[in-house]
Amino acid sequence: LDDIPSDVLPAIIGLGEGRYAVLTDLDRDMELAVLTAPADRSGHQVSMEQLRREFTGEVYYLRPMQ
């Protein structure tokens, strides 16, 4: 997570047990991340500490279509 630059977000990240979420924002000063779950499309904040425990290391960067 610490290697993901904020300016390349959003990105899909692996959370283990076959779960994925869209990482839409990182606030490194507040140690918070904003995730959107595919099932409900609503964003929610999680602590970076919690996210580090669940993060598998999988990152898929998204690019807007033009």
PDB file of N, CA and C in Angstrom:
ATOM      1  N   LEU A   1       0.818  -1.211   0.000  1.00  0.00           N
ATOM      2  CA  LEU A   1       0.000   0.000   0.000  1.00  0.00           C
ATOM      3  C   LEU A   1       0.849   1.257   0.000  1.00  0.00           C
ATOM      4  N   ASP A   2       1.954   1.192   0.713  1.00  0.00           N
ATOM      5  CA  ASP A   2       2.791   2.382   0.814  1.00  0.00           C
ATOM      6  C   ASP A   2       3.449   2.735  -0.514  1.00  0.00           C
ATOM      7  N   ASP A   3       3.503   1.774  -1.443  1.00  0.00           N
ATOM      8  CA  ASP A   3       4.119   2.018  -2.743  1.00  0.00           C
ATOM      9  C   ASP A   3       3.123   2.471  -3.807  1.00  0.00           C
ATOM     10  N   ILE A   4       1.845   2.552  -3.463  1.00  0.00           N
ATOM     11  CA  ILE A   4       0.832   2.974  -4.436  1.00  0.00           C
ATOM     12  C   ILE A   4       0.736   4.495  -4.413  1.00  0.00           C
ATOM     13  N   PRO A   5       1.104   5.153  -5.523  1.00  0.00           N
ATOM     14  CA  PRO A   5       0.991   6.615  -5.558  1.00  0.00           C
ATOM     15  C   PRO A   5      -0.473   7.054  -5.621  1.00  0.00           C
ATOM     16  N   SER A   6      -0.817   8.066  -4.876  1.00  0.00           N
ATOM     17  CA  SER A   6      -2.201   8.563  -4.855  1.00  0.00           C
ATOM     18  C   SER A   6      -2.651   9.088  -6.206  1.00  0.00           C
ATOM     19  N   ASP A   7      -1.707   9.600  -7.001  1.00  0.00           N
ATOM     20  CA  ASP A   7      -2.098  10.210  -8.273  1.00  0.00           C
ATOM     21  C   ASP A   7      -2.442   9.191  -9.359  1.00  0.00           C
ATOM     22  N   VAL A   8      -2.283   7.891  -9.089  1.00  0.00           N
ATOM     23  CA  VAL A   8      -2.661   6.885 -10.084  1.00  0.00           C
ATOM     24  C   VAL A   8      -3.985   6.200  -9.739  1.00  0.00           C
ATOM     25  N   LEU A   9      -4.616   6.615  -8.664  1.00  0.00           N
ATOM     26  CA  LEU A   9      -5.886   6.011  -8.259  1.00  0.00           C
ATOM     27  C   LEU A   9      -7.004   6.446  -9.187  1.00  0.00           C
ATOM     28  N   PRO A  10      -8.014   5.654  -9.389  1.00  0.00           N
ATOM     29  CA  PRO A  10      -8.393   4.465  -8.643  1.00  0.00           C
ATOM     30  C   PRO A  10      -7.618   3.230  -9.095  1.00  0.00           C
ATOM     31  N   ALA A  11      -7.599   2.226  -8.220  1.00  0.00           N
ATOM     32  CA  ALA A  11      -6.969   0.946  -8.509  1.00  0.00           C
ATOM     33  C   ALA A  11      -7.770  -0.155  -7.822  1.00  0.00           C
ATOM     34  N   ILE A  12      -7.780  -1.313  -8.441  1.00  0.00           N
ATOM     35  CA  ILE A  12      -8.416  -2.474  -7.824  1.00  0.00           C
ATOM     36  C   ILE A  12      -7.354  -3.180  -6.997  1.00  0.00           C
ATOM     37  N   ILE A  13      -7.688  -3.503  -5.745  1.00  0.00           N
ATOM     38  CA  ILE A  13      -6.725  -4.182  -4.884  1.00  0.00           C
ATOM     39  C   ILE A  13      -7.318  -5.487  -4.355  1.00  0.00           C
ATOM     40  N   GLY A  14      -6.449  -6.467  -4.162  1.00  0.00           N
ATOM     41  CA  GLY A  14      -6.853  -7.744  -3.596  1.00  0.00           C
ATOM     42  C   GLY A  14      -6.876  -7.678  -2.084  1.00  0.00           C
ATOM     43  N   LEU A  15      -7.916  -8.274  -1.504  1.00  0.00           N
ATOM     44  CA  LEU A  15      -8.084  -8.250  -0.054  1.00  0.00           C
ATOM     45  C   LEU A  15      -8.083  -9.646   0.564  1.00  0.00           C
ATOM     46  N   GLY A  16      -7.752 -10.649  -0.190  1.00  0.00           N
ATOM     47  CA  GLY A  16      -7.724 -12.006   0.340  1.00  0.00           C
ATOM     48  C   GLY A  16      -9.073 -12.685   0.237  1.00  0.00           C
ATOM     49  N   GLU A  17      -9.040 -14.020   0.304  1.00  0.00           N
ATOM     50  CA  GLU A  17     -10.252 -14.836   0.226  1.00  0.00           C
ATOM     51  C   GLU A  17     -11.089 -14.517  -1.008  1.00  0.00           C
ATOM     52  N   GLY A  18     -10.422 -14.150  -2.100  1.00  0.00           N
ATOM     53  CA  GLY A  18     -11.122 -13.861  -3.342  1.00  0.00           C
ATOM     54  C   GLY A  18     -11.853 -12.540  -3.382  1.00  0.00           C
ATOM     55  N   ARG A  19     -11.588 -11.674  -2.399  1.00  0.00           N
ATOM     56  CA  ARG A  19     -12.272 -10.378  -2.349  1.00  0.00           C
ATOM     57  C   ARG A  19     -11.393  -9.300  -2.985  1.00  0.00           C
ATOM     58  N   TYR A  20     -12.058  -8.355  -3.625  1.00  0.00           N
ATOM     59  CA  TYR A  20     -11.398  -7.205  -4.234  1.00  0.00           C
ATOM     60  C   TYR A  20     -12.205  -5.960  -3.919  1.00  0.00           C
ATOM     61  N   ALA A  21     -11.546  -4.817  -3.985  1.00  0.00           N
ATOM     62  CA  ALA A  21     -12.234  -3.535  -3.803  1.00  0.00           C
ATOM     63  C   ALA A  21     -11.525  -2.505  -4.662  1.00  0.00           C
ATOM     64  N   VAL A  22     -12.224  -1.429  -4.939  1.00  0.00           N
ATOM     65  CA  VAL A  22     -11.622  -0.316  -5.669  1.00  0.00           C
ATOM     66  C   VAL A  22     -11.107   0.681  -4.641  1.00  0.00           C
ATOM     67  N   LEU A  23      -9.813   0.914  -4.680  1.00  0.00           N
ATOM     68  CA  LEU A  23      -9.176   1.906  -3.815  1.00  0.00           C
ATOM     69  C   LEU A  23      -9.280   3.244  -4.529  1.00  0.00           C
ATOM     70  N   THR A  24     -10.040   4.174  -3.953  1.00  0.00           N
ATOM     71  CA  THR A  24     -10.281   5.448  -4.628  1.00  0.00           C
ATOM     72  C   THR A  24      -9.501   6.609  -4.038  1.00  0.00           C
ATOM     73  N   ASP A  25      -9.058   6.470  -2.791  1.00  0.00           N
ATOM     74  CA  ASP A  25      -8.317   7.579  -2.172  1.00  0.00           C
ATOM     75  C   ASP A  25      -7.476   7.060  -1.019  1.00  0.00           C
ATOM     76  N   LEU A  26      -6.324   7.692  -0.829  1.00  0.00           N
ATOM     77  CA  LEU A  26      -5.440   7.414   0.302  1.00  0.00           C
ATOM     78  C   LEU A  26      -5.121   8.723   0.997  1.00  0.00           C
ATOM     79  N   ASP A  27      -5.298   8.768   2.285  1.00  0.00           N
ATOM     80  CA  ASP A  27      -4.890   9.923   3.079  1.00  0.00           C
ATOM     81  C   ASP A  27      -3.812   9.432   4.032  1.00  0.00           C
ATOM     82  N   ARG A  28      -2.577   9.590   3.594  1.00  0.00           N
ATOM     83  CA  ARG A  28      -1.458   9.057   4.377  1.00  0.00           C
ATOM     84  C   ARG A  28      -1.256   9.813   5.684  1.00  0.00           C
ATOM     85  N   ASP A  29      -1.599  11.092   5.713  1.00  0.00           N
ATOM     86  CA  ASP A  29      -1.469  11.863   6.960  1.00  0.00           C
ATOM     87  C   ASP A  29      -2.441  11.356   8.022  1.00  0.00           C
ATOM     88  N   MET A  30      -3.669  11.044   7.603  1.00  0.00           N
ATOM     89  CA  MET A  30      -4.697  10.569   8.537  1.00  0.00           C
ATOM     90  C   MET A  30      -4.682   9.045   8.677  1.00  0.00           C
ATOM     91  N   GLU A  31      -3.859   8.374   7.834  1.00  0.00           N
ATOM     92  CA  GLU A  31      -3.791   6.906   7.833  1.00  0.00           C
ATOM     93  C   GLU A  31      -5.149   6.281   7.516  1.00  0.00           C
ATOM     94  N   LEU A  32      -5.812   6.841   6.478  1.00  0.00           N
ATOM     95  CA  LEU A  32      -7.121   6.348   6.045  1.00  0.00           C
ATOM     96  C   LEU A  32      -7.117   6.057   4.550  1.00  0.00           C
ATOM     97  N   ALA A  33      -7.934   5.100   4.159  1.00  0.00           N
ATOM     98  CA  ALA A  33      -8.132   4.788   2.751  1.00  0.00           C
ATOM     99  C   ALA A  33      -9.630   4.764   2.485  1.00  0.00           C
ATOM    100  N   VAL A  34     -10.007   5.084   1.256  1.00  0.00           N
ATOM    101  CA  VAL A  34     -11.407   4.997   0.845  1.00  0.00           C
ATOM    102  C   VAL A  34     -11.516   3.863  -0.167  1.00  0.00           C
ATOM    103  N   LEU A  35     -12.385   2.904   0.154  1.00  0.00           N
ATOM    104  CA  LEU A  35     -12.616   1.744  -0.699  1.00  0.00           C
ATOM    105  C   LEU A  35     -14.056   1.735  -1.179  1.00  0.00           C
ATOM    106  N   THR A  36     -14.245   1.230  -2.388  1.00  0.00           N
ATOM    107  CA  THR A  36     -15.580   0.992  -2.912  1.00  0.00           C
ATOM    108  C   THR A  36     -15.693  -0.495  -3.189  1.00  0.00           C
ATOM    109  N   ALA A  37     -16.664  -1.125  -2.583  1.00  0.00           N
ATOM    110  CA  ALA A  37     -16.887  -2.556  -2.797  1.00  0.00           C
ATOM    111  C   ALA A  37     -17.729  -2.744  -4.049  1.00  0.00           C
ATOM    112  N   PRO A  38     -17.382  -3.713  -4.896  1.00  0.00           N
ATOM    113  CA  PRO A  38     -18.161  -3.930  -6.117  1.00  0.00           C
ATOM    114  C   PRO A  38     -19.630  -4.250  -5.848  1.00  0.00           C
ATOM    115  N   ALA A  39     -19.930  -4.899  -4.749  1.00  0.00           N
ATOM    116  CA  ALA A  39     -21.306  -5.332  -4.472  1.00  0.00           C
ATOM    117  C   ALA A  39     -22.263  -4.172  -4.240  1.00  0.00           C
ATOM    118  N   ASP A  40     -21.815  -3.148  -3.513  1.00  0.00           N
ATOM    119  CA  ASP A  40     -22.761  -2.076  -3.178  1.00  0.00           C
ATOM    120  C   ASP A  40     -22.386  -0.713  -3.751  1.00  0.00           C
ATOM    121  N   ARG A  41     -21.212  -0.593  -4.325  1.00  0.00           N
ATOM    122  CA  ARG A  41     -20.738   0.637  -4.978  1.00  0.00           C
ATOM    123  C   ARG A  41     -20.711   1.847  -4.062  1.00  0.00           C
ATOM    124  N   SER A  42     -20.779   1.631  -2.770  1.00  0.00           N
ATOM    125  CA  SER A  42     -20.685   2.767  -1.853  1.00  0.00           C
ATOM    126  C   SER A  42     -19.275   2.818  -1.274  1.00  0.00           C
ATOM    127  N   GLY A  43     -18.766   4.024  -1.139  1.00  0.00           N
ATOM    128  CA  GLY A  43     -17.429   4.196  -0.588  1.00  0.00           C
ATOM    129  C   GLY A  43     -17.453   4.194   0.925  1.00  0.00           C
ATOM    130  N   HIS A  44     -16.405   3.648   1.516  1.00  0.00           N
ATOM    131  CA  HIS A  44     -16.286   3.702   2.962  1.00  0.00           C
ATOM    132  C   HIS A  44     -14.814   3.814   3.345  1.00  0.00           C
ATOM    133  N   GLN A  45     -14.579   4.459   4.473  1.00  0.00           N
ATOM    134  CA  GLN A  45     -13.216   4.655   4.963  1.00  0.00           C
ATOM    135  C   GLN A  45     -12.789   3.472   5.808  1.00  0.00           C
ATOM    136  N   VAL A  46     -11.533   3.094   5.637  1.00  0.00           N
ATOM    137  CA  VAL A  46     -10.929   2.079   6.495  1.00  0.00           C
ATOM    138  C   VAL A  46      -9.562   2.588   6.919  1.00  0.00           C
ATOM    139  N   SER A  47      -9.115   2.134   8.060  1.00  0.00           N
ATOM    140  CA  SER A  47      -7.787   2.537   8.518  1.00  0.00           C
ATOM    141  C   SER A  47      -6.737   1.834   7.664  1.00  0.00           C
ATOM    142  N   MET A  48      -5.617   2.495   7.472  1.00  0.00           N
ATOM    143  CA  MET A  48      -4.516   1.898   6.726  1.00  0.00           C
ATOM    144  C   MET A  48      -4.027   0.647   7.444  1.00  0.00           C
ATOM    145  N   GLU A  49      -4.076   0.658   8.768  1.00  0.00           N
ATOM    146  CA  GLU A  49      -3.646  -0.501   9.552  1.00  0.00           C
ATOM    147  C   GLU A  49      -4.490  -1.728   9.205  1.00  0.00           C
ATOM    148  N   GLN A  50      -5.810  -1.557   9.179  1.00  0.00           N
ATOM    149  CA  GLN A  50      -6.704  -2.662   8.833  1.00  0.00           C
ATOM    150  C   GLN A  50      -6.474  -3.110   7.399  1.00  0.00           C
ATOM    151  N   LEU A  51      -6.322  -2.149   6.499  1.00  0.00           N
ATOM    152  CA  LEU A  51      -6.133  -2.475   5.094  1.00  0.00           C
ATOM    153  C   LEU A  51      -4.823  -3.225   4.879  1.00  0.00           C
ATOM    154  N   ARG A  52      -3.784  -2.852   5.584  1.00  0.00           N
ATOM    155  CA  ARG A  52      -2.505  -3.562   5.469  1.00  0.00           C
ATOM    156  C   ARG A  52      -2.645  -5.033   5.876  1.00  0.00           C
ATOM    157  N   ARG A  53      -3.483  -5.311   6.855  1.00  0.00           N
ATOM    158  CA  ARG A  53      -3.686  -6.703   7.293  1.00  0.00           C
ATOM    159  C   ARG A  53      -4.385  -7.536   6.219  1.00  0.00           C
ATOM    160  N   GLU A  54      -5.276  -6.918   5.464  1.00  0.00           N
ATOM    161  CA  GLU A  54      -6.074  -7.649   4.475  1.00  0.00           C
ATOM    162  C   GLU A  54      -5.480  -7.623   3.068  1.00  0.00           C
ATOM    163  N   PHE A  55      -4.644  -6.665   2.774  1.00  0.00           N
ATOM    164  CA  PHE A  55      -4.105  -6.442   1.426  1.00  0.00           C
ATOM    165  C   PHE A  55      -3.196  -7.598   1.007  1.00  0.00           C
ATOM    166  N   THR A  56      -3.463  -8.160  -0.179  1.00  0.00           N
ATOM    167  CA  THR A  56      -2.687  -9.299  -0.677  1.00  0.00           C
ATOM    168  C   THR A  56      -1.459  -8.882  -1.478  1.00  0.00           C
ATOM    169  N   GLY A  57      -1.379  -7.621  -1.842  1.00  0.00           N
ATOM    170  CA  GLY A  57      -0.289  -7.166  -2.699  1.00  0.00           C
ATOM    171  C   GLY A  57      -0.705  -7.044  -4.157  1.00  0.00           C
ATOM    172  N   GLU A  58      -1.892  -7.544  -4.490  1.00  0.00           N
ATOM    173  CA  GLU A  58      -2.388  -7.427  -5.860  1.00  0.00           C
ATOM    174  C   GLU A  58      -2.917  -6.021  -6.096  1.00  0.00           C
ATOM    175  N   VAL A  59      -2.437  -5.388  -7.173  1.00  0.00           N
ATOM    176  CA  VAL A  59      -2.907  -4.053  -7.547  1.00  0.00           C
ATOM    177  C   VAL A  59      -3.120  -4.033  -9.053  1.00  0.00           C
ATOM    178  N   TYR A  60      -4.273  -3.574  -9.461  1.00  0.00           N
ATOM    179  CA  TYR A  60      -4.596  -3.411 -10.872  1.00  0.00           C
ATOM    180  C   TYR A  60      -4.973  -1.951 -11.078  1.00  0.00           C
ATOM    181  N   TYR A  61      -4.100  -1.237 -11.765  1.00  0.00           N
ATOM    182  CA  TYR A  61      -4.329   0.190 -11.979  1.00  0.00           C
ATOM    183  C   TYR A  61      -5.357   0.388 -13.079  1.00  0.00           C
ATOM    184  N   LEU A  62      -6.243   1.339 -12.875  1.00  0.00           N
ATOM    185  CA  LEU A  62      -7.301   1.649 -13.835  1.00  0.00           C
ATOM    186  C   LEU A  62      -6.943   2.912 -14.587  1.00  0.00           C
ATOM    187  N   ARG A  63      -7.275   2.921 -15.853  1.00  0.00           N
ATOM    188  CA  ARG A  63      -7.048   4.099 -16.679  1.00  0.00           C
ATOM    189  C   ARG A  63      -8.367   4.550 -17.255  1.00  0.00           C
ATOM    190  N   PRO A  64      -8.665   5.844 -17.169  1.00  0.00           N
ATOM    191  CA  PRO A  64      -9.924   6.307 -17.761  1.00  0.00           C
ATOM    192  C   PRO A  64      -9.894   6.161 -19.283  1.00  0.00           C
ATOM    193  N   MET A  65     -11.031   5.800 -19.851  1.00  0.00           N
ATOM    194  CA  MET A  65     -11.133   5.712 -21.308  1.00  0.00           C
ATOM    195  C   MET A  65     -11.370   7.101 -21.861  1.00  0.00           C
ATOM    196  N   GLN A  66     -10.794   7.352 -23.018  1.00  0.00           N
ATOM    197  CA  GLN A  66     -10.930   8.679 -23.624  1.00  0.00           C
ATOM    198  C   GLN A  66     -11.799   8.632 -24.848  1.00  0.00           C
TER     199      GLN A  66
END
